[in-house]
Amino acid sequence: SIDYSGPVEIRSSLPGHTDNTGWAHWNWKTQGQDNNQNVFLCLETRATNINLCEAFHLGLINKSPLRQEYWDNHWSPERVLEVHLQPGETATVEKITTVFTSRDTADPKSTALNLLNRACSCGYAALWEANRKAWEREWEMSDITIEGDDESDLALRYSLFQLLIAGPRQDDHVSIAAKTLSGFGYRGHTFWDTEIFILPFFTYTQPQIALNLLKYRFHTLAGAQSKARDHGHEGACFAWESAATGVETTPRWVPLPNGELIRIWCGDIELHITADVVYAIEQYWRITGDDHYIVKYGAEIILDTARYWGSRAEWNEEHQRYEINDVIGPDENHDHVNNDIYTNYMIRWNLKKALEILDWLHQFAPTKAQELENRLDLSAQRLIHWEDIIEKIYINFDSSTHLFEQCDGFFNLKQVDLSSLEPRTQSVQALFGFEDGQKIQILKQPDVLMMMYLFEENFDQDIVKINWEYYTPRTDLTYGSSLGPPIQAIMAVRVGEIENAYQLFRFAANTDLKDARGNSSDGIHAATNGGLWQACIFGFGGLKITPEGPIAIPHLPPKWTRLHFNIQYLNKRYEFDLKSGDLSGEEKVNPQQSDSQYQNNQTNQPAFPILGAIFDLDGVLTDTSEFHYLAWKQLADEEGIPFDREDNEALRG
Ligand code: IFM
């Protein structure tokens, strides 16, 4: 109180009737008060019957309430405190809340109330401190520092923060949605954004989160198999938009602002997502050496997706080649195209990986190889068919011009000078309309350059440059896909256009911070956030994994005086500190490597190759206390018992 003397009433509740843009998702189950102190509300999702319990405690610090009441408002249980204040006096109120669902624990109500009691006995200050320390660990593993350009530094750390708060740490049955949980755009659905744009950040800095995301794809394999079956094919074909079960959730029809309904074909024919998932799995394996994941989960996905491609590829007798017709590539301005270059290239690679993984399993996990061969019917005939597709799938490259044609007939479409449409505030697709947008050579995002980005080692520099020069002026980078600019920035670095790369990076960095596309109210653009990390590390930082380990060949924008980041590779931490004064163009920079194994509190992945395990040496050869803690923690989490490092310390010995 500044100058007030008298009673002050504080009310706080759990409002359970919140809707999502008009949709009510909850059924009320029960509510009440525990021990005359803690208030709880239990709800259940209407469609999926997931139980949720929230519980809270409202307390005064250093003062006793004159009055305390519980108001049992239906759907919104509330607690009221009254305190008397004199001028100059302060009353401090603490509200501590716990939330559990039936996905976390068998009994959300008792877990929420038990944990609440424990949290209250710690008090807000201790909880705050624990939270601060947890964040310190997160940043230690994942932070990037840019010096000389505060705006970029801020934008990048904002992006990483968005990814860090979206990464599933305790649950491997969920993924990250295109808008994370920040808005209603795309209804919480997961796209290739996760595997190609977001996952590298986690794979290289917090592989345990990447592992959870990749296990999500394994747990949704049944959905992918049913999609393949529904389309008359074998194997597994991942949903373009995926949710809890992995069945296709892309809406078929979407209303435009004028009420006109537009048929969305992505769920039917945007197929590259299936190979994108495999790309992420292979990258995760290469960077972490996590053989356990590959044997138990990843191999099956790689093989089952190959079965899908094997049955999806069409033999063209006239041209003596395999084709993939009627698809949508990353460039969604053109649908129902034949032989999209990105899709065909990814399919060929997916099939090659399937053959390689099968060989590897035969060598290192023969029982698993046998089991998968039987279960997935991997006959010799099938493998020969895959080899045939690898050899004869159509990749449209013109050896005289050195251009890849994005899809059949692309070069015959009408040319439009993008600059003649400026200034504009809409996408080219919106300007031309869905139908006419198909007839012109303007891309929403570039398929050819995306392919070249992902397979850098497969393309000579002069070919990259020729394709860059062809496709860049034909790409709607400002209002096309928000996934485009960060990757375009990386490609600009690769062709030596550093200032251009920097401008693209800045444009991407403003996507949400300055609402550059005018659609941030739908939710943030998580793929852009992940793309910005990649632009720093693989673009300006020039990170490469060589047979000798990670190195950097940096090309920092002139403004940047320093770029500092960490990565993990084969369970070791590498620190890169790139300073502009030290660099001379193509100079190779070796990282500092920590002597000890990186103490990632969440990661316990073996480095490849691991042929045996040393168990429980209790400090004779190695300090195992962290692993003991992780094991107890996992057990406690599974049982819904609160357990943290403090408890662990108390139990030592
Ligand atoms: O996955 C993207 C797609 O590439 C372009 N449209 C938006 C999707 C979700 O971000």
XYZ file of C-alpha atoms in Angstrom, residues 76-531:
456
model
C -13.594 -22.385 -11.709
C -12.753 -23.213 -8.109
C -11.375 -20.195 -6.358
C -9.542 -19.231 -3.241
C -9.882 -15.894 -1.482
C -7.527 -14.308 1.039
C -8.022 -11.093 2.883
C -5.247 -9.124 4.428
C -5.105 -5.788 6.221
C -2.592 -3.222 5.006
C -1.241 0.046 6.356
C 0.442 2.701 4.189
C 3.964 1.551 3.326
C 3.167 -2.096 4.063
C 3.625 -4.874 1.522
C 1.748 -8.134 1.268
C 3.384 -10.809 -0.884
C 1.216 -13.512 -2.366
C 2.503 -16.808 -3.724
C 0.543 -19.016 -6.066
C 2.090 -22.386 -6.779
C 0.402 -24.620 -9.322
C 0.937 -28.182 -10.501
C -0.518 -29.784 -13.629
C -0.574 -33.479 -14.507
C -2.389 -35.452 -17.156
C -3.129 -39.131 -17.539
C -0.333 -39.181 -20.133
C 2.119 -38.400 -17.320
C 0.799 -40.516 -14.478
C -1.919 -43.031 -13.689
C -3.567 -40.778 -11.124
C -3.211 -37.107 -12.105
C -5.158 -35.872 -9.105
C -3.061 -37.442 -6.373
C 0.170 -36.734 -8.252
C -0.777 -33.074 -8.692
C -1.726 -32.719 -5.024
C 1.329 -34.610 -3.735
C 3.716 -32.600 -5.818
C 1.952 -29.414 -4.789
C 2.554 -30.228 -1.116
C 6.203 -30.841 -1.806
C 6.552 -27.718 -3.918
C 4.923 -25.638 -1.196
C 7.304 -27.016 1.400
C 10.202 -25.850 -0.809
C 8.655 -22.415 -1.296
C 8.648 -20.133 -4.277
C 12.213 -18.877 -3.854
C 13.659 -22.406 -3.965
C 11.491 -23.328 -6.957
C 12.622 -20.203 -8.739
C 16.248 -21.037 -8.054
C 15.816 -24.601 -9.336
C 14.191 -23.211 -12.460
C 17.016 -20.733 -12.948
C 19.601 -23.492 -12.668
C 17.696 -25.688 -15.101
C 17.694 -22.853 -17.639
C 21.375 -22.264 -17.079
C 22.016 -25.882 -18.082
C 19.825 -25.500 -21.161
C 21.719 -22.454 -22.375
C 25.053 -24.006 -21.594
C 24.229 -26.813 -23.990
C 22.448 -24.847 -26.703
C 23.401 -21.194 -26.695
C 24.938 -19.246 -29.552
C 26.628 -15.896 -29.094
C 26.936 -13.371 -31.893
C 29.069 -10.345 -31.131
C 29.002 -7.137 -33.146
C 25.334 -7.427 -34.065
C 23.027 -7.298 -31.055
C 19.867 -7.523 -33.138
C 20.945 -10.834 -34.657
C 22.134 -12.117 -31.298
C 18.768 -11.333 -29.760
C 16.812 -12.786 -32.672
C 18.781 -15.966 -32.594
C 18.475 -16.491 -28.865
C 14.769 -15.722 -29.124
C 14.540 -18.473 -31.749
C 16.442 -20.944 -29.616
C 14.240 -20.120 -26.650
C 11.151 -20.872 -28.738
C 12.604 -24.244 -29.684
C 13.771 -25.060 -26.177
C 10.332 -24.460 -24.668
C 8.768 -26.627 -27.371
C 11.142 -29.611 -27.155
C 9.571 -32.644 -25.476
C 11.749 -33.751 -22.589
C 9.568 -36.295 -20.826
C 7.380 -37.650 -23.585
C 8.296 -39.514 -26.759
C 4.723 -39.753 -28.038
C 4.537 -36.095 -29.040
C 6.350 -33.919 -31.538
C 6.699 -30.186 -32.162
C 3.967 -28.479 -34.125
C 4.703 -26.014 -36.930
C 3.526 -23.224 -34.629
C 4.635 -25.021 -31.456
C 1.981 -24.323 -28.798
C 2.074 -20.620 -29.517
C -1.023 -20.245 -31.681
C -3.870 -21.972 -33.448
C -2.342 -21.991 -36.938
C -2.179 -25.543 -38.345
C -4.034 -26.795 -35.249
C -0.996 -28.151 -33.446
C -0.037 -30.438 -36.327
C 3.494 -31.600 -37.068
C 5.036 -31.286 -40.562
C 8.449 -31.891 -42.139
C 9.318 -28.619 -40.397
C 10.271 -30.716 -37.385
C 12.620 -33.194 -39.044
C 14.341 -30.953 -41.583
C 14.298 -27.548 -39.924
C 14.027 -27.993 -36.153
C 15.619 -31.338 -35.400
C 19.220 -30.507 -36.342
C 19.308 -27.972 -33.484
C 18.382 -30.693 -31.018
C 20.448 -33.426 -32.641
C 23.570 -31.275 -32.376
C 22.934 -29.711 -28.965
C 20.434 -31.809 -26.981
C 20.191 -35.238 -28.564
C 17.876 -36.592 -25.888
C 15.156 -34.262 -27.170
C 15.917 -35.256 -30.765
C 15.577 -38.869 -29.673
C 12.114 -38.231 -28.220
C 11.058 -36.530 -31.442
C 12.298 -39.438 -33.528
C 10.640 -41.984 -31.269
C 7.393 -40.117 -31.893
C 7.710 -41.114 -35.558
C 8.231 -44.732 -34.527
C 5.160 -44.647 -32.294
C 3.116 -43.259 -35.183
C 4.265 -45.879 -37.686
C 0.865 -47.588 -37.566
C -0.722 -44.350 -38.820
C 1.868 -44.156 -41.609
C 1.201 -47.775 -42.560
C -2.530 -47.189 -42.698
C -1.976 -44.157 -44.965
C 0.123 -46.269 -47.338
C -2.536 -48.995 -47.333
C -5.350 -46.512 -47.940
C -3.512 -45.368 -51.057
C -3.052 -48.944 -52.208
C 0.624 -49.296 -51.280
C 2.867 -51.273 -48.991
C 5.033 -50.000 -46.177
C 4.801 -46.708 -44.317
C 3.982 -43.269 -45.700
C 4.020 -40.561 -43.045
C 1.193 -38.078 -42.689
C 1.867 -34.683 -44.188
C 0.198 -33.259 -41.077
C 0.551 -35.544 -38.132
C -0.936 -35.515 -34.630
C -1.232 -38.045 -31.805
C -1.709 -41.242 -33.799
C 0.094 -40.468 -37.047
C -2.974 -40.792 -39.236
C -3.261 -38.117 -41.899
C -4.785 -34.956 -40.401
C -4.320 -32.488 -43.262
C -7.671 -30.791 -43.856
C -8.994 -31.572 -47.310
C -10.841 -28.315 -47.737
C -9.926 -24.938 -46.332
C -12.012 -21.770 -46.634
C -10.391 -18.641 -48.076
C -11.242 -15.279 -46.439
C -13.911 -14.760 -49.152
C -15.592 -18.029 -48.201
C -14.418 -19.929 -51.275
C -13.329 -23.481 -50.428
C -9.924 -24.630 -51.594
C -9.001 -28.300 -51.936
C -5.736 -28.988 -50.099
C -3.853 -31.854 -51.748
C -0.835 -32.016 -49.432
C -2.262 -34.833 -47.305
C -2.785 -36.933 -50.436
C 0.320 -36.229 -52.484
C 2.999 -34.223 -50.649
C 5.044 -37.356 -50.126
C 8.562 -36.143 -49.425
C 7.828 -35.992 -45.668
C 8.374 -39.752 -45.543
C 11.960 -39.504 -46.757
C 12.503 -36.343 -44.679
C 11.843 -38.376 -41.542
C 14.454 -40.886 -42.661
C 16.904 -38.071 -43.382
C 16.531 -36.865 -39.789
C 16.986 -40.381 -38.423
C 20.175 -40.923 -40.388
C 21.529 -37.525 -39.378
C 20.757 -38.240 -35.730
C 22.539 -41.584 -35.955
C 25.570 -40.105 -37.696
C 25.928 -37.297 -35.141
C 25.146 -39.227 -31.959
C 26.233 -42.758 -32.800
C 23.101 -43.966 -31.035
C 23.064 -47.566 -32.267
C 20.423 -48.491 -29.744
C 17.884 -46.174 -31.342
C 18.710 -47.440 -34.799
C 18.371 -51.086 -33.900
C 15.252 -50.732 -31.816
C 13.371 -48.024 -33.737
C 15.119 -46.317 -36.640
C 15.911 -49.322 -38.824
C 12.292 -50.362 -39.025
C 11.267 -46.886 -40.164
C 14.008 -46.792 -42.808
C 13.024 -50.201 -44.145
C 9.287 -49.753 -43.990
C 9.447 -46.399 -45.784
C 11.606 -48.066 -48.446
C 8.858 -50.647 -48.882
C 6.476 -47.779 -49.492
C 8.707 -46.204 -52.141
C 9.237 -49.603 -53.729
C 5.514 -49.960 -54.253
C 4.947 -46.289 -55.120
C 7.532 -45.967 -57.908
C 6.039 -46.304 -61.403
C 7.907 -47.978 -64.245
C 7.837 -45.988 -67.479
C 8.295 -48.544 -70.237
C 8.800 -45.972 -72.953
C 11.617 -44.155 -71.186
C 12.918 -47.208 -69.320
C 12.917 -45.365 -66.013
C 11.080 -45.151 -62.700
C 8.928 -42.114 -62.115
C 7.040 -40.638 -59.197
C 4.045 -38.901 -60.662
C 1.315 -36.709 -59.254
C 3.036 -35.211 -56.224
C 3.673 -31.884 -54.525
C 7.260 -30.979 -53.754
C 8.391 -28.427 -51.160
C 7.346 -25.791 -53.710
C 3.627 -25.924 -53.004
C 2.818 -23.352 -55.690
C 2.750 -26.299 -58.094
C 0.673 -29.347 -57.292
C -0.001 -32.597 -59.179
C 3.455 -32.448 -60.735
C 5.445 -35.366 -62.097
C 8.986 -36.211 -61.037
C 9.548 -33.484 -58.520
C 13.308 -33.391 -58.239
C 13.463 -33.065 -54.456
C 11.060 -35.958 -53.940
C 12.783 -38.277 -56.435
C 16.236 -37.508 -55.049
C 15.101 -38.137 -51.474
C 13.421 -41.405 -52.488
C 16.593 -42.667 -54.143
C 18.559 -41.788 -51.027
C 15.946 -43.402 -48.729
C 16.182 -46.649 -50.693
C 19.994 -46.596 -50.576
C 19.897 -46.101 -46.815
C 17.504 -49.022 -46.476
C 19.928 -51.356 -48.221
C 22.817 -50.042 -46.133
C 20.985 -50.396 -42.842
C 20.024 -53.945 -43.655
C 23.681 -54.802 -44.288
C 24.650 -53.076 -41.077
C 22.030 -54.967 -39.087
C 23.282 -58.244 -40.506
C 26.715 -57.354 -39.217
C 25.921 -55.822 -35.823
C 22.404 -56.913 -34.889
C 21.710 -60.117 -36.848
C 18.693 -61.141 -34.774
C 17.032 -57.826 -35.517
C 17.948 -58.151 -39.199
C 16.280 -61.545 -39.293
C 13.222 -60.364 -37.449
C 12.711 -57.382 -39.764
C 13.381 -59.454 -42.859
C 10.609 -61.809 -41.818
C 8.147 -59.249 -40.567
C 8.566 -56.776 -43.433
C 8.985 -59.458 -46.065
C 12.367 -58.204 -47.225
C 12.871 -60.868 -49.842
C 15.869 -60.933 -52.214
C 13.468 -60.007 -54.995
C 12.315 -56.927 -53.125
C 15.884 -55.782 -52.505
C 16.747 -56.219 -56.186
C 13.711 -54.090 -57.026
C 14.988 -51.343 -54.697
C 18.399 -51.482 -56.371
C 16.721 -51.155 -59.734
C 14.817 -48.060 -58.629
C 17.983 -46.515 -57.200
C 19.655 -46.998 -60.551
C 16.787 -45.940 -62.789
C 14.709 -43.354 -60.944
C 14.339 -40.235 -63.058
C 16.483 -37.304 -61.919
C 16.010 -34.588 -64.475
C 19.454 -33.045 -64.980
C 20.396 -31.367 -68.231
C 24.089 -32.015 -68.764
C 24.355 -29.244 -71.346
C 22.944 -26.441 -69.137
C 23.801 -28.096 -65.806
C 20.298 -27.271 -64.617
C 18.056 -29.586 -62.675
C 14.462 -29.187 -63.779
C 12.269 -28.893 -60.716
C 9.552 -31.091 -62.194
C 8.426 -32.248 -65.617
C 7.571 -29.276 -67.812
C 8.719 -26.623 -65.353
C 10.951 -24.860 -67.856
C 7.990 -24.493 -70.229
C 5.897 -22.550 -67.735
C 5.491 -18.832 -68.232
C 8.291 -16.634 -66.886
C 7.326 -13.788 -64.580
C 9.676 -11.064 -63.461
C 9.219 -11.059 -59.700
C 10.621 -7.551 -59.373
C 7.829 -6.248 -61.593
C 5.334 -7.280 -58.888
C 6.994 -5.156 -56.211
C 6.042 -3.571 -53.925
C 3.642 -6.181 -52.672
C 2.231 -7.402 -49.373
C 0.976 -10.780 -50.544
C 2.391 -14.011 -51.851
C 2.616 -14.533 -55.596
C 0.166 -17.397 -55.157
C -2.352 -14.987 -53.607
C -1.765 -12.439 -56.387
C -2.190 -14.917 -59.248
C -4.656 -17.279 -57.566
C -4.213 -21.023 -57.023
C -4.883 -21.993 -60.626
C -2.822 -19.372 -62.441
C -0.037 -19.622 -59.882
C 0.544 -23.150 -61.240
C 1.216 -21.858 -64.718
C 4.166 -19.607 -63.903
C 7.762 -20.203 -62.876
C 7.470 -18.740 -59.384
C 8.294 -20.981 -56.449
C 6.992 -20.876 -52.924
C 10.315 -22.363 -51.793
C 13.065 -23.861 -53.916
C 13.139 -27.635 -54.349
C 16.429 -27.818 -56.246
C 18.349 -25.642 -53.793
C 16.855 -27.511 -50.845
C 18.115 -30.769 -52.332
C 21.556 -29.215 -52.809
C 21.560 -27.957 -49.249
C 20.800 -31.344 -47.738
C 23.305 -33.197 -49.923
C 26.092 -30.658 -50.105
C 28.788 -33.219 -50.802
C 26.990 -34.504 -53.917
C 27.066 -31.305 -55.979
C 29.969 -29.440 -57.533
C 30.232 -25.781 -56.774
C 29.722 -24.650 -60.390
C 26.505 -26.665 -60.655
C 25.251 -25.190 -57.399
C 25.975 -21.723 -58.707
C 24.165 -22.281 -62.013
C 21.067 -23.608 -60.277
C 21.240 -20.874 -57.650
C 21.232 -18.248 -60.377
C 18.302 -19.846 -62.154
C 16.005 -20.542 -59.223
C 16.715 -17.597 -56.878
C 15.017 -14.899 -58.988
C 12.077 -17.272 -59.405
C 11.469 -17.755 -55.682
C 8.944 -15.830 -53.639
C 11.180 -15.375 -50.620
C 9.255 -12.530 -49.000
C 5.719 -13.939 -48.944
C 6.226 -17.531 -50.053
C 7.098 -20.120 -47.443
C 8.719 -18.920 -44.211
C 10.857 -22.070 -44.464
C 12.658 -20.663 -47.509
C 14.788 -17.684 -46.381
C 17.059 -19.339 -43.774
C 17.976 -22.146 -46.167
C 18.400 -19.634 -48.965
C 20.781 -17.768 -46.623
C 22.898 -20.911 -46.244
C 22.975 -21.421 -49.998
C 23.949 -17.776 -50.472
C 26.959 -18.404 -48.217
C 27.834 -21.447 -50.312
C 27.889 -19.429 -53.502
C 29.917 -16.700 -51.814
C 27.200 -14.037 -51.521
C 27.753 -13.203 -47.869
C 25.967 -9.848 -47.796
C 22.959 -11.379 -49.538
C 23.067 -14.260 -47.053
C 23.078 -11.795 -44.208
C 20.058 -9.924 -45.609
C 18.146 -13.207 -45.958
C 19.149 -14.147 -42.428
C 17.927 -10.780 -41.129
C 14.671 -11.133 -43.022
C 14.091 -14.575 -41.506
C 15.063 -13.247 -38.071
C 12.281 -10.660 -38.303
C 9.599 -13.223 -39.188
C 8.004 -13.117 -35.748
C 9.944 -10.443 -33.900
C 8.712 -7.888 -36.435
C 5.828 -9.918 -37.826
C 7.446 -9.594 -41.259
C 4.773 -11.713 -42.964
C 1.839 -10.324 -41.022
C 0.746 -13.756 -39.793
C 2.478 -14.193 -36.440
C -0.903 -14.016 -34.726
C -1.438 -17.587 -36.009
C 1.578 -18.612 -33.951
C 5.338 -18.431 -34.275
C 7.258 -19.971 -37.186
C 9.221 -22.751 -35.532
C 10.830 -23.970 -38.763
C 12.256 -20.498 -39.298
C 13.661 -20.608 -35.780
C 15.367 -23.916 -36.510
C 16.471 -22.652 -39.918
